[in-house]
Coordinates of C-alpha atoms and ligand atoms in Angstrom, one line a residue:
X1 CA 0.0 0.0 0.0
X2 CA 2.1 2.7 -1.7
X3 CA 1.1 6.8 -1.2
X4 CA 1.1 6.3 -5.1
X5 CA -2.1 3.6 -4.4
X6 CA -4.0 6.3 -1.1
X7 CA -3.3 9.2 -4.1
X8 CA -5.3 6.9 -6.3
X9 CA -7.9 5.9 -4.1
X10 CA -8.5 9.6 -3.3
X11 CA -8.9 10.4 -6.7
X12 CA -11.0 7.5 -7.5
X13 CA -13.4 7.1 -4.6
X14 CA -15.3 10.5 -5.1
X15 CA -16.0 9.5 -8.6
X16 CA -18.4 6.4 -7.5
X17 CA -19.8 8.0 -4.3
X18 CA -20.1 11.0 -2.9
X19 CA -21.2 9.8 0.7
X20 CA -18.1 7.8 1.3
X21 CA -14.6 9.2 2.3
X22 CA -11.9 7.6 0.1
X23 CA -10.1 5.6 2.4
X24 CA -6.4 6.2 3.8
X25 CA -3.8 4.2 3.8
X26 CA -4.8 2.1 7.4
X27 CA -8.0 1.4 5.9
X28 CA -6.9 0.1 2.0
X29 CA -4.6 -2.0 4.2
X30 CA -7.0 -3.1 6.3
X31 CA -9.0 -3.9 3.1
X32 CA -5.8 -5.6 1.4
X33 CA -5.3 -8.0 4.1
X34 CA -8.8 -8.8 4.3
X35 CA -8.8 -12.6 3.2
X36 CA -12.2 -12.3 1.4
X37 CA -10.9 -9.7 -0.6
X38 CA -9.1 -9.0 -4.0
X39 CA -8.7 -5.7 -5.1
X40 CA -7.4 -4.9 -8.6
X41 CA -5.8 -2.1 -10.0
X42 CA -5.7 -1.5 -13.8
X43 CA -2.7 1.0 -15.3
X44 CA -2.9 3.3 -18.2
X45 CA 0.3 2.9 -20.8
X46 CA 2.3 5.4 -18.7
X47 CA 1.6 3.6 -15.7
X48 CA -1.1 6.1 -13.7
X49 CA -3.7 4.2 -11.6
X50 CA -6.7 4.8 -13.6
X51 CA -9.7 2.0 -12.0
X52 CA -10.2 -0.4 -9.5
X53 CA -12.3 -3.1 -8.6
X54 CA -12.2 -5.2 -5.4
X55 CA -13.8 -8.9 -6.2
X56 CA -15.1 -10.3 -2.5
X57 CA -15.4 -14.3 -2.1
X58 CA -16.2 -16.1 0.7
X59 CA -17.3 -19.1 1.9
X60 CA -21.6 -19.5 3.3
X61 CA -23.4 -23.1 3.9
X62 CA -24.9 -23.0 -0.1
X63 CA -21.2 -22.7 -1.1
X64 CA -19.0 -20.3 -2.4
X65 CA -20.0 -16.5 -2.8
X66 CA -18.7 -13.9 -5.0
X67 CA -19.1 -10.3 -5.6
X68 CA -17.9 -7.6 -7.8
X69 CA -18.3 -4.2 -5.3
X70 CA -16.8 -0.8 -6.1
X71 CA -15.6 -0.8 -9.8
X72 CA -14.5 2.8 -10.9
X73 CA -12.7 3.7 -14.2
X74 CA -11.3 7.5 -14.0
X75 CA -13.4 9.5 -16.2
X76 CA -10.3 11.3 -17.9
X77 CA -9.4 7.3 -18.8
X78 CA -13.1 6.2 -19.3
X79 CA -14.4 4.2 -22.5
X80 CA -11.4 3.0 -23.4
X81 CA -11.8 -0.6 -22.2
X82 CA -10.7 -0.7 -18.7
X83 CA -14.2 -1.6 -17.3
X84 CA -14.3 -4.4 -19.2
X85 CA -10.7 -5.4 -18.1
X86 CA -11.1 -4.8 -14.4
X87 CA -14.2 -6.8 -14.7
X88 CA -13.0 -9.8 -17.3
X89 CA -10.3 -10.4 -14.5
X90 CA -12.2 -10.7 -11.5
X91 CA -14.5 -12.9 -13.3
X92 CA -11.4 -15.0 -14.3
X93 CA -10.0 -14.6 -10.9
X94 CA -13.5 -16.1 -9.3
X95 CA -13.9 -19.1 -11.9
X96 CA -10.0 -20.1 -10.9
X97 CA -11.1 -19.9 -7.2
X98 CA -14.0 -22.7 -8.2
X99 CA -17.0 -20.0 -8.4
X100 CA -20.0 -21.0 -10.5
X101 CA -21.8 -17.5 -10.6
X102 CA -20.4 -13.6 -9.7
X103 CA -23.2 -11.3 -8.4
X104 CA -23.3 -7.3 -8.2
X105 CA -25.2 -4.7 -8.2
X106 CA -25.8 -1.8 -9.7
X107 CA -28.2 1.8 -9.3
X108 CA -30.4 2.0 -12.6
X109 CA -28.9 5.6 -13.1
X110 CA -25.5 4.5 -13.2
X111 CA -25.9 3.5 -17.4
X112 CA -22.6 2.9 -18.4
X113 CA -22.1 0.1 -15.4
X114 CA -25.4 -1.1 -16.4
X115 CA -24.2 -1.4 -20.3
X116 CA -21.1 -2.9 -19.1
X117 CA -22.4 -5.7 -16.7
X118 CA -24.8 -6.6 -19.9
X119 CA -22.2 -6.1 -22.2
X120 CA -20.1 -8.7 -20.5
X121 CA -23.1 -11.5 -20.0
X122 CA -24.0 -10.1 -16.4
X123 CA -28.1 -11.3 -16.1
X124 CA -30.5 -9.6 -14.5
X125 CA -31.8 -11.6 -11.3
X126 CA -34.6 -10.9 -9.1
X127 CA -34.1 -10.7 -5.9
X128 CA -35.2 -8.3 -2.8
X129 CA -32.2 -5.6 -1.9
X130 CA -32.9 -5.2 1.6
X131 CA -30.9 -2.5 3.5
X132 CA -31.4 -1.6 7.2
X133 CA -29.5 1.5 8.8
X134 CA -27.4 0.7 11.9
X135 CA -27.4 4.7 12.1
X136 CA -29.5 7.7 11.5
X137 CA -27.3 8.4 8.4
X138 CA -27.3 7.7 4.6
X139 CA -25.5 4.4 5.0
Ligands
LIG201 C1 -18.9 2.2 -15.3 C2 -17.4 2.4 -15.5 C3 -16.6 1.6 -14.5 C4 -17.1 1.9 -17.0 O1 -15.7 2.0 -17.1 P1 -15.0 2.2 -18.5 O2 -13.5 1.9 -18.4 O3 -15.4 3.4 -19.2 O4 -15.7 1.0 -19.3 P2 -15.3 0.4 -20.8 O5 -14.4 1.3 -21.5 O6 -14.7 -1.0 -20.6 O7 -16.7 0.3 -21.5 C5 -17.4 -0.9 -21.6 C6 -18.8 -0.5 -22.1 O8 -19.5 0.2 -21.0 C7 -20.4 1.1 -21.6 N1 -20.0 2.5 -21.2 C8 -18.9 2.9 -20.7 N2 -18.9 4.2 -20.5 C9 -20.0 4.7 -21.0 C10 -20.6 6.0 -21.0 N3 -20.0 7.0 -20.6 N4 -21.9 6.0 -21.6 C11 -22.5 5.0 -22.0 N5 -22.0 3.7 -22.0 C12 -20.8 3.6 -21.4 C13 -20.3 0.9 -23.1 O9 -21.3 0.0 -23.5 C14 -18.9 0.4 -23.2 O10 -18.7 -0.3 -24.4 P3 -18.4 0.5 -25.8 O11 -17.4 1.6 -25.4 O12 -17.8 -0.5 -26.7 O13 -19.7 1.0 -26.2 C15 -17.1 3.9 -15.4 O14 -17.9 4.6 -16.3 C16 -17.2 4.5 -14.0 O15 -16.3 4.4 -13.2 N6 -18.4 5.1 -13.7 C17 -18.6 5.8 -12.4 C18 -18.7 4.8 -11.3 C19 -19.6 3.7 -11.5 O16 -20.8 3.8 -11.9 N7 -19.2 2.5 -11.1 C20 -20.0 1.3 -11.2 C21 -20.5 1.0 -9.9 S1 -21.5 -0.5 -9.9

């Protein structure tokens, strides 16, 4: 967990949500060391940090679970494939690790994620999205 990697973050994290701080460098090690995690990076040609994605797996009774959270391509970098590569590679990653599905979700309004995920075979599945607030705050 280089400054180069907290600089990245910082830059990064307001881009997909505006509630949540970007995290310092305790927390992305914190977040590097957790063992469910695996958090990509992807690299323009000269070598800036320009996306990230951290794939989660972990083990529940109905077998192994994984999930893409927290994908975000720079928009100064976007539309030049590095969605699709952050993506491609956790999907890889999972189906090495012995997963037969990799979930996610999405906001409707976020389009491009949405053209994305569909682009690269991601289904649709109905389900109820629950969310209960431990605090009074936007959580
Ligand atoms: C969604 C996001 C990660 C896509 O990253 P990206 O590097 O631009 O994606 P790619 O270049 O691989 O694009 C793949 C496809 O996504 C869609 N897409 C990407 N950017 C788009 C845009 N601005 N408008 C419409 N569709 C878009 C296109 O279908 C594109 O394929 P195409 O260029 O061949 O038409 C990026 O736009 C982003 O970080 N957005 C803000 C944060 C966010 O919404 N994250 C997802 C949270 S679930």
């Amino acid at each position: 967990v280089t400054d180069e990697v907290v600089e990245a973050f910082a830059r990064l994290m307001p881009q997909l949500s505006t509630s949540s701080k970007a995290p310092g460098k305790a927390a992305i090690a914190a977040m590097v060391a957790a063992e469910a995690n695996t958090i990509l990076l992807a690299r323009s040609e000269d070598g800036t940090i320009v996306g990230t994605l951290t794939l989660v797996m972990f083990r529940i009774p109905t077998g192994l679970r994984t999930r893409i959270e927290d994908v975000v391509v720079d928009q100064a970098a976007g539309r030049k494939g590095f969605g699709t590569a952050l993506t491609a590679e956790a999907i890889s990653i999972a189906r090495a690790a012995g997963a037969k599905t990799v979930d996610l979700s999405t906001r409707p309004s976020r389009e491009a994620a949405g053209r994305l995920y569909e682009k690269m075979g991601f289904e649709i599945r109905s389900t109820r999205v629950y969310r209960y607030h431990v605090t009074g705050g936007a959580g």
